[in-house]
Amino acid sequence: MSERASPTLRRLLFAGLLFALPAVAGAVAVQDNPHGPSFDRKCSQCHTVRGWSELRPDMQFSHDETAFPLAGRHGQVSCEFCHETLVFSEAPSHCNGCHLDVHESQFAGDCERCHDPRGWLDQPEFRRMHQETRFPLTGAHAALDCDACHGDGRYVNLPLDCAGCHSDAYETTRFPDHAEAGYSTNCDECHGIEGSAWAGNVIAFDHPRRFPLAGGHDIDGCRACHPAGEEFETAPSECYGCHRADYERTDDPDHVDEGFQTDCTVCHNIYDWDDAEDIDHDETGFSLTGAHTQTDCALCHLGSDAGTPRQCAGCHDGDYVSAEPPHVEPEFDRDCTVCHSTANWTQTSFDHGADSDYPLTGGHIEADCAGCHGDAVYVGLTQACFDCHQADYEEAENPPHSPGTYATTCEDCHDTSAWTDTEFDHSLSDFQLTGAHIETDCEDCHVETYVGTPLVCIGCHQAQFDEAENPVHVSPAFSDDCALCHTTDAWTGSTFDHNTQTAFALAGAHAALACADCHIDAQYTGTPADCFGCHEDDYEGVSDPDHVAGDFGTNCQVCHGAGAWSPAEFNHE
């Protein structure tokens, strides 16, 4: 229609069109929805007017609005892959409707227990889930492939005991023959699961109590006592039954000629066959313990058994005299058992904590005795740190220690672990360290002394206060209570909160402005709090519309917001 047509002509044409519409609508046949009667979406969401089979390039239909939102790989398949007919409601909504249940209903079709739309197979997730079953995978089981146990497709009601899977190994084992010997089928009594080989995982076979494997009998290899072809139960339990050859070939002394009895335990023990004990020393009144059990008889019995001393000093007087630290001059007790045992002469059992009133800790434990007892004085010594460490105190340089400046109670800063690794707790002073002060070197605050150091910020930070430029602190006469805006974390990161510490909260574009944009010439008092006080030039410079000529009010926020000066949001209503 021509734009030059009169308004009357346009109204007549429009009226004629309205009368013609019912006739046109009646001529169009109503078509059944091929997607089924329950599909209530508008056709225009997916189709165009150019053809029924042509779909819109910008589909307005979202599968997420249905009862089956597309997630993971479901969102990557074509519509026809799941919707075999145009009746969309006929498409299955359960996993096993599209995915063949290879587990044959072992899991009741609950595919979501192990699978998800991101990927059908997720081996790491399967293994994690296995740890929550009645059979967590540990040891060699954790390295197996799933098919090693589930090769036949069974995943439920599998045996949980070893024999359920390892019965073949039990039946075929010949050394020893488990079935013939009647061994328990509870495999973990003897085997472990850590190694890769079943035979190499024997960890805890319990030999019968009638013949415990101890001492020299604790040997590798059952064949040493159980020859091949012989029953395990027929092995002799008497010494002579296995050691007859040792008995007959011994010539020092000759056991056969001298008619020694065949009860080997009279002189021998199970730890060392050659270490004969031709007498029960316990019957002498001096039981052999510790190193005495390994000592050659002749070392104590010098030509005769009579008169052998029973006290330690009788045999160890030479050790007492030559001992370091010296024993003679300090008049140590000659009862050697106070500090020594029969296990080892040089390894004393003297407990400095229990046997004295000065327990050894830290570096004192490894200190040589002579380091503190250099003059062989072991009683009446001082326990004050300074008495031993005066030289360390006087030679200290970082920081220098001097009487009157530092206390001589060394334990205030030092401990026994290391003299140079001090652990002074600054919180015990009147100034607790926080933020950057924790990492600050001591000399930065304690220039010449450690007493009288200022406790207020300005005492150390006067230079930063005087030199501050953004904003200038001196000219506006800012408070010298630095903690109002600064913290100990960093000097330059102030914590001044314009919203809570002033009557003008910063919002919108104001929050991003530099301080100097509003506080000209470093003036922080008397700054106007109304819009027009700062935006008079904007008001007068506007021409569309002209605010001055239109006699607009100067209450700017009627049309403008703090987010941006333009565009304005005047509500004509």
GROMACS .gro file of C-alpha atoms in nm, residues 277-457:
model
  181
  277GLU     CA    1   7.673  -7.595   7.698
  278ASP     CA    2   7.791  -7.904   7.878
  279ILE     CA    3   7.637  -7.778   8.202
  280ASP     CA    4   7.320  -7.608   8.305
  281HIS     CA    5   7.465  -7.279   8.428
  282ASP     CA    6   7.142  -7.192   8.605
  283GLU     CA    7   7.221  -7.466   8.855
  284THR     CA    8   7.545  -7.292   8.958
  285GLY     CA    9   7.375  -6.988   9.106
  286PHE     CA   10   7.499  -6.762   8.825
  287SER     CA   11   7.256  -6.763   8.536
  288LEU     CA   12   7.403  -6.665   8.204
  289THR     CA   13   7.223  -6.370   8.040
  290GLY     CA   14   7.300  -6.124   7.764
  291ALA     CA   15   7.655  -6.135   7.629
  292HIS     CA   16   7.751  -6.396   7.893
  293THR     CA   17   7.559  -6.659   7.696
  294GLN     CA   18   7.798  -6.608   7.401
  295THR     CA   19   8.118  -6.583   7.604
  296ASP     CA   20   8.371  -6.865   7.583
  297CYS     CA   21   8.387  -7.060   7.908
  298ALA     CA   22   8.765  -7.013   7.941
  299LEU     CA   23   8.733  -6.634   7.959
  300CYS     CA   24   8.563  -6.661   8.298
  301HIS     CA   25   8.688  -6.997   8.418
  302LEU     CA   26   9.066  -6.950   8.413
  303GLY     CA   27   9.180  -7.308   8.477
  304SER     CA   28   8.928  -7.379   8.747
  305ASP     CA   29   8.560  -7.345   8.815
  306ALA     CA   30   8.623  -7.282   9.185
  307GLY     CA   31   8.644  -6.924   9.310
  308THR     CA   32   8.505  -6.764   8.996
  309PRO     CA   33   8.373  -6.422   9.107
  310ARG     CA   34   8.000  -6.359   9.093
  311GLN     CA   35   8.012  -5.976   9.107
  312CYS     CA   36   8.069  -5.769   8.793
  313ALA     CA   37   8.379  -5.594   8.930
  314GLY     CA   38   8.547  -5.931   8.989
  315CYS     CA   39   8.583  -5.974   8.614
  316HIS     CA   40   8.541  -5.616   8.492
  317ASP     CA   41   8.773  -5.423   8.725
  318GLY     CA   42   8.997  -5.337   8.431
  319ASP     CA   43   8.699  -5.196   8.243
  320TYR     CA   44   8.608  -4.990   8.550
  321VAL     CA   45   8.960  -4.842   8.583
  322SER     CA   46   9.001  -4.754   8.213
  323ALA     CA   47   8.644  -4.633   8.158
  324GLU     CA   48   8.563  -4.302   7.988
  325PRO     CA   49   8.427  -4.103   8.155
  326PRO     CA   50   8.663  -4.181   8.445
  327HIS     CA   51   8.505  -4.397   8.715
  328VAL     CA   52   8.782  -4.405   8.976
  329GLU     CA   53   8.830  -4.035   9.061
  330PRO     CA   54   8.457  -3.951   9.084
  331GLU     CA   55   8.425  -4.270   9.292
  332PHE     CA   56   8.148  -4.422   9.084
  333ASP     CA   57   7.966  -4.709   9.249
  334ARG     CA   58   8.144  -5.039   9.183
  335ASP     CA   59   7.810  -5.207   9.149
  336CYS     CA   60   7.825  -5.207   8.770
  337THR     CA   61   7.456  -5.301   8.736
  338VAL     CA   62   7.362  -4.944   8.834
  339CYS     CA   63   7.455  -4.833   8.482
  340HIS     CA   64   7.555  -5.146   8.286
  341SER     CA   65   7.378  -5.464   8.184
  342THR     CA   66   7.496  -5.801   8.060
  343ALA     CA   67   7.369  -5.718   7.710
  344ASN     CA   68   7.655  -5.478   7.626
  345TRP     CA   69   7.929  -5.333   7.847
  346THR     CA   70   7.977  -5.008   7.656
  347GLN     CA   71   7.607  -4.936   7.619
  348THR     CA   72   7.512  -4.811   7.961
  349SER     CA   73   7.159  -4.798   8.094
  350PHE     CA   74   7.221  -4.484   8.304
  351ASP     CA   75   6.915  -4.264   8.270
  352HIS     CA   76   7.011  -3.902   8.322
  353GLY     CA   77   6.647  -3.812   8.373
  354ALA     CA   78   6.558  -4.087   8.618
  355ASP     CA   79   6.896  -4.129   8.791
  356SER     CA   80   6.969  -3.756   8.829
  357ASP     CA   81   6.769  -3.438   8.880
  358TYR     CA   82   6.867  -3.293   8.540
  359PRO     CA   83   6.688  -3.465   8.248
  360LEU     CA   84   6.874  -3.439   7.916
  361THR     CA   85   6.676  -3.291   7.626
  362GLY     CA   86   6.757  -3.160   7.276
  363GLY     CA   87   7.126  -3.111   7.207
  364HIS     CA   88   7.217  -3.220   7.560
  365ILE     CA   89   7.126  -3.580   7.472
  366GLU     CA   90   7.408  -3.613   7.217
  367ALA     CA   91   7.658  -3.403   7.412
  368ASP     CA   92   7.969  -3.580   7.535
  369CYS     CA   93   7.973  -3.631   7.913
  370ALA     CA   94   8.305  -3.445   7.938
  371GLY     CA   95   8.143  -3.143   7.772
  372CYS     CA   96   7.961  -3.072   8.098
  373HIS     CA   97   8.165  -3.287   8.336
  374GLY     CA   98   8.505  -3.193   8.196
  375ASP     CA   99   8.673  -3.184   8.534
  376ALA     CA  100   8.523  -3.522   8.629
  377VAL     CA  101   8.283  -3.355   8.868
  378TYR     CA  102   7.947  -3.529   8.854
  379VAL     CA  103   7.774  -3.389   9.163
  380GLY     CA  104   7.682  -3.037   9.269
  381LEU     CA  105   7.694  -2.892   8.916
  382THR     CA  106   7.488  -2.583   8.833
  383GLN     CA  107   7.170  -2.624   8.629
  384ALA     CA  108   7.144  -2.263   8.506
  385CYS     CA  109   7.197  -2.224   8.128
  386PHE     CA  110   7.405  -1.908   8.167
  387ASP     CA  111   7.662  -2.083   8.387
  388CYS     CA  112   7.756  -2.314   8.099
  389HIS     CA  113   7.672  -2.085   7.808
  390GLN     CA  114   7.815  -1.753   7.927
  391ALA     CA  115   8.063  -1.751   7.637
  392ASP     CA  116   7.778  -1.802   7.388
  393TYR     CA  117   7.589  -1.515   7.551
  394GLU     CA  118   7.885  -1.275   7.535
  395GLU     CA  119   7.986  -1.370   7.178
  396ALA     CA  120   7.636  -1.337   7.032
  397GLU     CA  121   7.625  -1.080   6.750
  398ASN     CA  122   7.285  -1.113   6.588
  399PRO     CA  123   7.165  -0.946   6.798
  400PRO     CA  124   7.446  -0.857   7.041
  401HIS     CA  125   7.378  -0.968   7.396
  402SER     CA  126   7.506  -0.757   7.680
  403PRO     CA  127   7.434  -0.751   8.052
  404GLY     CA  128   7.157  -0.505   8.131
  405THR     CA  129   7.005  -0.533   7.782
  406TYR     CA  130   6.928  -0.904   7.768
  407ALA     CA  131   6.838  -1.119   8.063
  408THR     CA  132   7.072  -1.406   8.143
  409THR     CA  133   6.778  -1.645   8.161
  410CYS     CA  134   6.865  -1.804   7.827
  411GLU     CA  135   6.553  -2.020   7.821
  412ASP     CA  136   6.342  -1.710   7.746
  413CYS     CA  137   6.454  -1.729   7.383
  414HIS     CA  138   6.661  -2.047   7.347
  415ASP     CA  139   6.590  -2.414   7.396
  416THR     CA  140   6.809  -2.719   7.425
  417SER     CA  141   6.762  -2.823   7.061
  418ALA     CA  142   7.007  -2.568   6.918
  419TRP     CA  143   7.165  -2.255   7.066
  420THR     CA  144   7.148  -2.051   6.743
  421ASP     CA  145   6.792  -2.148   6.650
  422THR     CA  146   6.606  -1.916   6.884
  423GLU     CA  147   6.235  -1.936   6.937
  424PHE     CA  148   6.154  -1.606   7.108
  425ASP     CA  149   5.779  -1.571   7.143
  426HIS     CA  150   5.710  -1.203   7.066
  427SER     CA  151   5.358  -1.242   7.200
  428LEU     CA  152   5.513  -1.251   7.547
  429SER     CA  153   5.618  -0.889   7.495
  430ASP     CA  154   5.388  -0.583   7.488
  431PHE     CA  155   5.376  -0.592   7.105
  432GLN     CA  156   5.234  -0.902   6.940
  433LEU     CA  157   5.357  -0.956   6.582
  434THR     CA  158   5.092  -0.983   6.309
  435GLY     CA  159   5.088  -0.953   5.929
  436ALA     CA  160   5.411  -0.830   5.769
  437HIS     CA  161   5.567  -0.774   6.112
  438ILE     CA  162   5.606  -1.152   6.145
  439GLU     CA  163   5.853  -1.168   5.854
  440THR     CA  164   6.030  -0.841   5.938
  441ASP     CA  165   6.393  -0.871   6.046
  442CYS     CA  166   6.445  -0.787   6.414
  443GLU     CA  167   6.695  -0.509   6.334
  444ASP     CA  168   6.438  -0.322   6.123
  445CYS     CA  169   6.244  -0.231   6.437
  446HIS     CA  170   6.512  -0.271   6.702
  447VAL     CA  171   6.776  -0.041   6.552
  448GLU     CA  172   6.990   0.010   6.858
  449THR     CA  173   6.806  -0.145   7.148
  450TYR     CA  174   6.533  -0.388   7.235
  451VAL     CA  175   6.378  -0.179   7.511
  452GLY     CA  176   6.176   0.138   7.461
  453THR     CA  177   6.080   0.047   7.102
  454PRO     CA  178   5.760   0.242   7.013
  455LEU     CA  179   5.437   0.043   7.025
  456VAL     CA  180   5.225   0.276   6.804
  457CYS     CA  181   5.241   0.267   6.423
   0.00000   0.00000   0.00000
